[in-house]
């Protein structure tokens, strides 16, 4: 499938805050996350991209259609985008079904809406159709908002911190839903978040923002490869491995580089239908990885990955990051103290066993 | 028709209702865009506009009436301008002049409830409607108006009732021409001046009952049409 590009350079002066994106050229496939702290301008950029703020200046085009040229702009309605807002933004005076119909009724003659029953079923709002908006939970509202956007058959789906107002359970369910939708609909997504966990779960490509400007655009794997990645917070370095889910009852297992990893049965998705996805991401905190020179057997830790030390990176006075490489070239970090590194005589090329507790892994 | 043995004068009553109805229509048509503009205004000019709109609340009606009388004088700019658009006759001491005066006099009663209703509508709902391909007027009709319906009802009833109850402006601008500018409040004043207390009693009692009914209607509607935004 041909990849459409979103390219341009946008400025938007809000008085107290100014967006000055700099030139960008983003291939739109999979999930592109706009990441940055609050106040970094990610929402402003998304509003400028979607045409919601008329004060926007600059250049913007998507799939070779001009969306903005100087002050001239194509109205939001004609940009073929779907938008999911932080707090769903459902119309409180309409029922769920009327909310879903709102956009369908306004589609131009030549454009057919998506298959209503199919979308409603897939997003999990079929049983809510005749409800009043006031009686929906946070997760349900966000599902309705997603369905409402998808029914317009958009060419680009914009999501502005769609999970930030939700509790952890709803958040986990919706993350799974978004992953599945992205894969099955082949719809490019522009996704805003300040939560590194969401980036690690969803992103293919990460746009890092600070002070109203785009700082960098990198694939997730590359961004996570940097020892000083902006994604690392108080929990330290994080790695994401692409794995293949295995069919098994009870314990969930995945394969990576011809080795098997055991994952905790997720509490959030218990009872939910099994994921249909081809690839599954496993998120590992560097501080949860123990290194051993030989394979210990009498130990409760059940994941023992064979890996090669690729690089030692000094972090601070007492710890360092060990970059480990698997047979399939995927890398991940382990965080150890200088003392331990010396004791084990860690050096590039050394084959080690990386021990990771099952419960420390999350998908 | 007689009530309690007193002949009811219908002319001032009909005239009052007619002028109040016209004023209400004009106020809703002009007040809606003004209130919307003010509700979405972020600059500090908003303070000045709010104060200007609220002025009739604190100004003695005679002051407002005096300025309107000056502004609408037969050789003045307002009358001249209107005559270009084909308006014949004078504004002072006429029905048209009364409606213009009433529009100024009741402006805060239309604009304030509308503005407050508009202010409670979150921008993101309008943004959401825009991403669902609704044009501005479409968004206004299908999102703003239903969510602000309480504001519209309050604005309409209060403008109407307040216009019915005006006196000072009417006296200054309209005078006391039977069938043309003699509204109920003027009629009552007239009766009292001529010591016709029975007539004054009857009209006053009718006004009292009417005002109470209108206010109860407003508060009743407010309860019934409560809209939850969120």
XYZ file of C-alpha atoms in Angstrom:
593
model
C 0.000 0.000 0.000
C 1.200 3.475 -0.881
C 2.249 5.534 2.118
C 0.888 9.063 2.259
C 3.049 11.810 3.654
C 2.059 14.602 5.959
C 4.456 17.413 5.376
C 4.757 21.090 6.074
C 5.790 23.718 8.541
C 3.196 25.302 10.795
C 3.133 28.241 13.173
C 0.368 29.228 15.535
C 0.623 32.112 17.971
C -1.684 31.708 20.944
C -0.479 34.777 22.777
C 1.161 33.133 25.756
C 2.407 30.200 23.713
C 3.708 29.900 20.183
C 3.884 26.818 18.020
C 6.700 26.896 15.522
C 6.903 23.335 14.297
C 9.853 23.575 11.926
C 9.835 21.545 8.697
C 8.414 18.065 8.958
C 7.736 15.247 6.556
C 6.016 12.323 8.222
C 5.242 9.080 6.397
C 1.747 8.227 7.597
C 1.556 4.519 8.227
C 0.826 2.777 11.467
C 0.840 4.937 14.579
C 2.748 8.202 14.741
C 2.902 9.441 18.312
C 3.356 13.105 19.177
C 5.210 12.880 22.452
C 6.208 15.607 24.872
C 5.514 17.024 28.299
C 2.353 19.013 28.879
C 2.841 22.467 27.425
C 5.213 21.227 24.715
C 2.730 22.062 21.971
C 1.570 18.618 20.889
C -2.136 19.442 21.131
C -1.575 22.794 19.438
C 0.226 21.062 16.574
C -2.572 18.523 16.198
C -5.170 21.307 16.178
C -3.138 23.133 13.548
C -2.831 19.962 11.474
C -6.544 19.259 11.654
C -7.492 22.856 10.852
C -9.313 23.458 14.118
C -7.497 26.705 14.819
C -7.994 29.398 12.201
C -4.985 31.384 13.386
C -2.658 28.722 11.932
C -0.080 29.876 9.407
C 2.335 28.008 7.188
C 2.400 25.100 4.794
C 0.745 21.717 5.117
C -0.150 18.960 2.730
C -1.358 15.415 3.105
C -1.334 12.828 0.327
C -0.453 15.608 -2.126
C -3.538 17.631 -1.196
C -2.765 21.101 0.120
C -4.332 21.689 3.531
C -2.670 24.974 4.351
C -0.822 27.590 2.302
C 0.017 30.709 4.238
C -3.228 31.881 5.790
C -5.307 29.959 3.268
C -6.616 26.760 4.723
C -8.824 23.899 3.754
C -11.709 23.595 6.233
C -11.499 20.739 8.745
C -14.613 19.225 7.222
C -12.814 18.714 3.909
C -9.650 17.150 5.269
C -11.004 13.620 5.610
C -9.773 13.223 9.164
C -11.323 11.526 12.152
C -10.695 13.133 15.523
C -10.949 11.582 18.980
C -10.744 14.119 21.802
C -9.302 13.677 25.273
C -12.705 13.613 26.921
C -14.604 12.071 23.991
C -16.575 15.293 23.251
C -19.821 13.439 22.677
C -22.915 15.594 22.149
C -24.768 15.439 25.479
C -28.152 16.236 23.962
C -28.024 13.261 21.605
C -28.180 9.505 22.177
C -25.274 7.227 21.329
C -26.858 6.342 18.000
C -27.513 9.992 17.152
C -23.911 10.814 17.999
C -22.749 8.094 15.616
C -25.152 9.295 12.910
C -24.090 12.941 13.198
C -21.084 12.586 10.925
C -22.623 9.980 8.610
C -25.453 12.401 7.742
C -22.922 15.028 6.717
C -20.781 12.910 4.425
C -20.709 14.248 0.871
C -22.790 12.389 -1.717
C -19.914 10.517 -3.289
C -18.473 9.192 -0.034
C -19.966 6.102 1.554
C -19.827 5.681 5.323
C -18.122 2.664 6.830
C -20.205 -0.444 7.476
C -22.167 0.683 10.552
C -22.815 -2.739 12.088
C -19.259 -3.888 11.540
C -17.644 -0.809 13.145
C -20.086 -0.741 16.031
C -19.439 -4.431 16.698
C -15.686 -4.160 16.388
C -15.386 -1.122 18.657
C -17.715 -2.735 21.180
C -20.556 -0.210 21.335
C -23.333 -2.288 19.766
C -25.065 -2.745 23.125
C -24.912 0.981 23.928
C -26.701 2.390 20.880
C -29.909 3.484 22.573
C -28.257 4.779 25.728
C -28.102 8.350 26.868
C -24.589 9.823 26.884
C -24.911 10.638 30.589
C -25.074 6.945 31.476
C -21.820 5.875 29.838
C -18.582 5.114 31.665
C -15.378 6.866 30.653
C -14.216 3.873 28.612
C -17.593 3.537 26.893
C -17.615 7.233 25.969
C -14.207 6.923 24.381
C -15.321 3.850 22.429
C -18.325 5.755 21.096
C -16.014 8.625 20.127
C -13.726 6.207 18.281
C -16.659 4.590 16.478
C -18.043 8.034 15.565
C -14.711 8.997 14.011
C -14.213 5.672 12.187
C -17.682 5.739 10.620
C -16.583 8.761 8.569
C -14.066 6.543 6.731
C -11.253 8.998 7.479
C -7.906 8.862 5.721
C -6.173 9.878 8.942
C -7.249 9.364 12.546
C -6.148 11.982 15.089
C -6.291 11.060 18.767
C -5.570 13.680 21.424
C -4.654 11.910 24.685
C -7.668 9.614 24.350
C -6.775 7.551 27.429
C -5.655 10.168 29.903
C -9.020 10.514 31.635
C -9.517 6.754 32.099
C -8.813 4.334 34.938
C -6.147 1.664 34.382
C -8.574 -1.081 33.426
C -10.366 0.964 30.773
C -6.988 2.219 29.601
C -5.680 -1.320 29.097
C -8.828 -2.390 27.236
C -8.711 0.612 24.933
C -5.002 0.199 24.220
C -5.737 -3.324 23.016
C -8.658 -2.038 20.943
C -6.577 0.688 19.310
C -3.789 -1.802 18.487
C -6.292 -4.120 16.834
C -7.999 -1.329 14.911
C -4.728 0.029 13.581
C -3.746 -3.398 12.341
C -7.091 -4.430 10.869
C -8.152 -1.110 9.315
C -4.715 -0.122 8.000
C -5.590 3.427 9.016
C -2.746 5.841 9.807
C -3.054 7.352 13.273
C -1.642 10.554 14.763
C -1.685 9.958 18.494
C -0.861 12.396 21.284
C 0.319 11.275 24.674
C 2.705 12.268 27.451
C 2.768 8.713 28.822
C 5.859 6.746 27.700
C 3.982 3.483 28.314
C 1.418 4.366 25.641
C 4.219 5.313 23.259
C 5.930 1.987 23.813
C 2.718 0.076 23.273
C 1.454 1.871 20.180
C 4.066 3.899 18.364
C 5.768 2.972 15.149
C 7.205 6.428 14.789
C 7.677 9.073 17.485
C 7.629 12.842 17.026
C 9.238 14.380 20.100
C 8.072 17.904 20.902
C 9.360 20.564 23.293
C 8.738 24.309 23.563
C 6.361 24.368 20.623
C 8.871 22.800 18.264
C 9.454 19.360 16.770
C 12.720 18.126 18.262
C 13.078 14.815 16.469
C 11.229 12.252 14.379
C 12.404 8.686 14.851
C 11.122 5.129 14.659
C 10.292 3.816 18.136
C 13.040 1.177 18.057
C 15.640 3.812 17.312
C 14.345 6.159 19.993
C 14.421 3.377 22.581
C 17.940 2.467 21.565
C 19.314 5.723 22.896
C 20.489 5.484 26.488
C 19.218 9.045 27.060
C 15.890 8.521 25.314
C 13.233 11.112 26.238
C 10.901 8.183 26.817
C 12.788 7.098 29.912
C 11.259 8.438 33.115
C 11.799 7.743 36.800
C 11.655 4.011 36.079
C 14.798 4.204 34.001
C 15.541 2.654 30.634
C 12.847 0.617 28.894
C 13.044 -1.783 25.967
C 10.368 -3.138 23.677
C 10.729 -6.516 21.964
C 8.615 -7.541 18.996
C 7.411 -11.072 19.658
C 5.121 -13.683 18.102
C 2.223 -14.783 20.300
C 1.868 -18.537 20.860
C -1.404 -20.390 21.153
C -1.570 -21.770 24.666
C -4.104 -22.221 27.409
C -3.667 -20.371 30.670
C -0.184 -18.895 30.613
C 0.480 -16.545 27.736
C 3.703 -17.176 25.908
C 5.464 -15.443 23.079
C 8.405 -16.373 20.881
C 11.334 -14.084 20.279
C 14.597 -15.063 18.542
C 13.649 -18.768 18.846
C 13.274 -18.442 22.598
C 10.066 -18.457 24.636
C 8.976 -15.772 27.050
C 6.230 -16.285 29.628
C 3.974 -13.328 30.268
C 1.567 -12.760 33.109
C -2.079 -13.469 32.255
C -3.385 -9.956 31.941
C -5.977 -9.057 34.522
C -7.443 -6.390 32.339
C -8.073 -8.556 29.318
C -9.216 -11.627 31.225
C -12.310 -13.051 29.573
C -11.809 -10.879 26.528
C -11.469 -12.543 23.178
C -7.888 -13.510 22.348
C -5.949 -10.954 20.389
C -5.812 -11.595 16.639
C -2.565 -9.765 16.197
C 0.458 -11.114 14.377
C 3.048 -9.357 16.482
C 2.913 -8.557 20.124
C 5.103 -6.078 21.976
C 6.737 -6.958 25.248
C 7.925 -4.091 27.419
C 10.953 -4.695 29.684
C 12.326 -2.307 32.291
C 16.138 -2.407 32.310
C 16.136 -2.509 36.096
C 14.073 -5.755 36.040
C 16.745 -7.636 34.087
C 19.290 -9.719 36.010
C 22.420 -10.961 34.227
C 24.025 -14.374 34.826
C 27.040 -16.006 33.184
C 25.503 -19.473 33.320
C 21.909 -20.647 33.169
C 20.627 -21.012 36.727
C 18.095 -23.828 37.158
C 17.075 -23.657 40.774
C 15.532 -20.216 40.546
C 11.943 -18.946 40.429
C 12.599 -16.558 37.563
C 11.282 -18.405 34.510
C 12.508 -16.270 31.616
C 16.139 -16.933 30.723
C 17.066 -15.218 27.450
C 20.385 -15.963 25.839
C 21.893 -12.712 24.585
C 25.200 -11.134 23.669
C 26.589 -8.031 25.350
C 26.769 -5.351 22.654
C 27.742 -2.257 24.568
C 28.293 -0.927 28.085
C 26.978 2.607 28.687
C 27.912 4.501 31.825
C 24.850 6.039 33.375
C 25.877 7.634 36.618
C 28.223 7.015 39.543
C 26.910 3.649 40.508
C 25.098 2.042 37.582
C 25.509 1.343 33.905
C 23.300 0.179 31.055
C 24.197 -3.032 29.242
C 22.906 -3.228 25.685
C 22.086 -6.855 24.921
C 21.542 -8.283 21.480
C 19.347 -11.285 20.638
C 19.982 -13.697 17.776
C 17.399 -11.810 15.659
C 19.315 -8.518 16.106
C 16.703 -7.025 18.473
C 18.322 -5.295 21.429
C 17.285 -4.538 24.974
C 18.821 -2.934 28.047
C 19.803 -4.326 31.426
C 20.721 -1.970 34.246
C 23.472 -3.213 36.590
C 25.832 -1.645 39.100
C 29.472 -0.983 38.306
C 30.377 -3.513 41.012
C 28.351 -6.268 39.350
C 29.712 -5.435 35.902
C 33.239 -5.749 37.239
C 32.509 -8.964 39.117
C 31.054 -10.587 35.976
C 33.741 -8.971 33.805
C 31.072 -7.827 31.341
C 32.456 -6.766 28.008
C 31.121 -6.603 24.430
C 30.856 -10.032 22.840
C 30.210 -11.896 26.087
C 27.253 -14.298 26.015
C 25.008 -13.932 29.051
C 21.685 -15.114 30.366
C 19.194 -12.322 30.936
C 16.807 -13.322 33.697
C 13.422 -11.594 33.784
C 10.579 -12.403 36.149
C 7.312 -13.177 34.374
C 5.422 -10.678 36.496
C 7.824 -7.908 35.511
C 6.792 -8.151 31.874
C 3.885 -6.362 30.392
C 2.489 -6.341 26.963
C -65.973 44.026 28.427
C -66.341 44.762 32.099
C -64.380 43.330 35.010
C -65.565 43.987 38.585
C -67.905 46.547 37.089
C -65.087 48.492 35.437
C -64.692 48.842 31.685
C -61.411 47.189 30.585
C -59.338 49.295 28.192
C -58.006 46.834 25.684
C -56.138 49.263 23.498
C -53.101 49.850 25.764
C -52.994 46.139 26.570
C -52.878 45.046 22.932
C -50.375 47.739 22.109
C -48.153 46.675 24.985
C -48.244 43.018 23.937
C -47.581 43.958 20.303
C -44.562 46.084 21.124
C -43.207 43.534 23.595
C -43.521 40.769 20.992
C -41.783 42.800 18.296
C -39.026 43.810 20.699
C -38.473 40.187 21.703
C -38.129 39.069 18.105
C -35.688 41.878 17.286
C -33.687 41.168 20.444
C -33.368 37.449 19.713
C -32.268 38.133 16.145
C -29.708 40.790 17.085
C -28.849 39.516 20.572
C -27.875 35.996 19.506
C -24.851 36.948 17.382
C -23.868 39.668 19.870
C -24.061 37.253 22.812
C -22.147 34.565 20.881
C -19.432 37.024 19.948
C -19.142 38.208 23.545
C -19.189 34.680 24.972
C -16.228 33.622 22.799
C -14.364 36.877 23.253
C -11.045 36.616 25.029
C -9.741 40.186 24.820
C -10.193 42.732 27.587
C -12.700 44.642 25.419
C -15.208 42.148 26.720
C -15.407 44.036 30.008
C -16.387 47.235 28.224
C -18.993 45.447 26.103
C -20.488 43.684 29.105
C -20.733 46.991 30.938
C -22.344 48.688 27.921
C -24.896 45.906 27.580
C -25.693 46.061 31.308
C -26.055 49.845 31.301
C -29.868 49.896 30.990
C -30.000 47.942 34.265
C -28.558 50.797 36.289
C -29.308 53.878 34.231
C -32.519 55.747 35.093
C -34.883 54.930 32.181
C -35.422 58.655 31.699
C -31.723 59.082 30.908
C -31.848 56.346 28.309
C -35.102 57.754 26.988
C -33.639 61.256 26.798
C -30.663 60.172 24.738
C -32.860 58.060 22.483
C -35.157 61.038 21.995
C -32.217 63.156 20.925
C -30.814 60.407 18.690
C -34.126 59.759 16.969
C -35.128 63.370 16.392
C -36.846 63.833 13.023
C -33.865 65.680 11.495
C -31.245 63.493 13.146
C -28.896 60.983 11.645
C -30.835 57.853 12.602
C -34.048 59.023 10.984
C -32.160 60.259 7.921
C -30.379 56.916 7.551
C -33.632 55.001 7.884
C -35.294 57.219 5.280
C -32.669 56.140 2.740
C -33.925 52.601 3.281
C -37.424 53.751 2.538
C -38.683 54.427 6.053
C -41.335 57.123 6.084
C -42.313 59.240 8.985
C -40.675 59.998 12.262
C -39.287 57.717 14.946
C -40.163 59.653 18.067
C -43.737 59.299 19.280
C -44.308 56.296 16.994
C -44.500 52.522 17.331
C -41.191 52.019 15.543
C -39.477 54.406 17.924
C -40.987 52.531 20.862
C -39.636 49.234 19.588
C -36.171 50.741 19.075
C -36.241 52.224 22.579
C -37.445 48.938 24.069
C -34.694 47.015 22.307
C -32.082 49.152 24.064
C -33.957 49.079 27.334
C -34.320 45.266 27.410
C -30.964 44.442 25.805
C -29.332 43.010 28.956
C -32.321 40.743 29.549
C -31.735 39.057 26.192
C -27.954 39.185 25.936
C -26.990 38.125 29.455
C -28.874 34.803 29.607
C -27.784 33.978 26.056
C -24.168 34.815 26.787
C -24.123 32.712 29.936
C -25.729 29.807 28.102
C -23.162 30.067 25.292
C -20.265 30.269 27.733
C -21.115 26.888 29.240
C -20.864 25.142 25.863
C -17.385 23.632 25.633
C -15.393 24.517 22.519
C -14.421 20.894 22.048
C -18.049 20.031 21.181
C -17.889 22.536 18.335
C -14.493 21.184 17.311
C -15.928 17.671 17.345
C -18.814 18.798 15.141
C -16.339 20.440 12.769
C -14.385 17.194 12.427
C -17.731 15.523 11.659
C -18.091 17.869 8.681
C -20.556 20.358 10.130
C -20.262 23.954 8.877
C -20.437 26.867 11.317
C -24.169 27.509 10.883
C -24.791 23.759 11.023
C -22.854 23.541 14.301
C -24.749 26.512 15.672
C -28.105 24.995 14.785
C -27.418 21.414 15.850
C -25.092 21.829 18.831
C -25.279 25.361 20.234
C -29.026 25.999 19.967
C -30.148 22.728 21.576
C -27.614 23.072 24.380
C -28.486 26.732 24.944
C -32.261 26.329 24.713
C -32.684 27.316 28.348
C -30.847 30.530 27.633
C -33.087 31.245 24.647
C -36.256 30.622 26.663
C -35.065 32.817 29.502
C -33.949 35.544 27.113
C -37.271 35.548 25.261
C -39.506 35.552 28.320
C -37.493 38.121 30.238
C -37.205 40.497 27.258
C -40.913 40.237 26.695
C -41.847 40.752 30.345
C -39.369 43.557 30.886
C -40.641 45.420 27.825
C -44.199 45.077 29.110
C -43.096 46.692 32.340
C -41.210 49.665 30.918
C -42.285 53.196 31.705
C -39.587 55.834 31.651
C -38.274 55.138 28.166
C -41.800 54.907 26.768
C -42.757 58.192 28.304
C -39.722 59.979 26.905
C -39.687 58.419 23.454
C -43.307 57.504 22.863
C -45.372 59.959 24.800
C -49.028 59.206 25.318
C -50.832 58.855 21.984
C -53.812 56.460 22.364
C -53.530 53.479 19.988
C -50.034 54.497 18.928
C -47.794 54.842 21.985
C -50.054 54.613 25.030
C -48.862 51.467 26.750
C -50.285 49.945 29.938
C -47.800 51.524 32.299
C -48.552 54.968 30.840
C -52.278 54.312 31.059
C -51.952 53.480 34.764
C -49.947 56.638 35.365
C -52.614 58.620 33.540
C -55.423 57.148 35.589
C -53.659 57.883 38.856
C -52.983 61.454 37.724
C -56.704 61.866 37.014
C -57.624 60.157 40.295
C -59.310 57.271 38.441
C -58.185 54.717 41.032
C -60.586 51.976 39.963
C -59.129 51.862 36.448
C -55.583 52.034 37.824
C -56.384 49.169 40.229
C -57.644 46.939 37.476
C -54.705 47.481 35.108
C -52.184 47.217 37.950
C -53.674 43.946 39.177
C -53.566 42.556 35.627
C -49.906 43.536 35.326
C -49.126 41.948 38.677
C -50.745 38.641 37.756
C -49.121 38.663 34.314
C -45.641 39.341 35.685
C -45.950 36.636 38.317
C -47.130 34.144 35.706
C -44.257 34.981 33.370
C -41.634 34.621 36.088
C -43.101 31.290 37.190
C -42.993 30.166 33.578
C -39.308 31.094 33.322
C -38.314 29.287 36.494
C -40.483 26.305 35.581
C -38.890 26.007 32.154
C -35.449 26.326 33.710
C -36.126 23.263 35.782
C -37.643 21.268 32.976
C -35.015 21.967 30.358
C -31.930 21.568 32.438
C -29.173 20.432 30.102
C -26.205 18.558 31.402
C -23.039 19.361 29.566
C -20.110 17.057 30.032
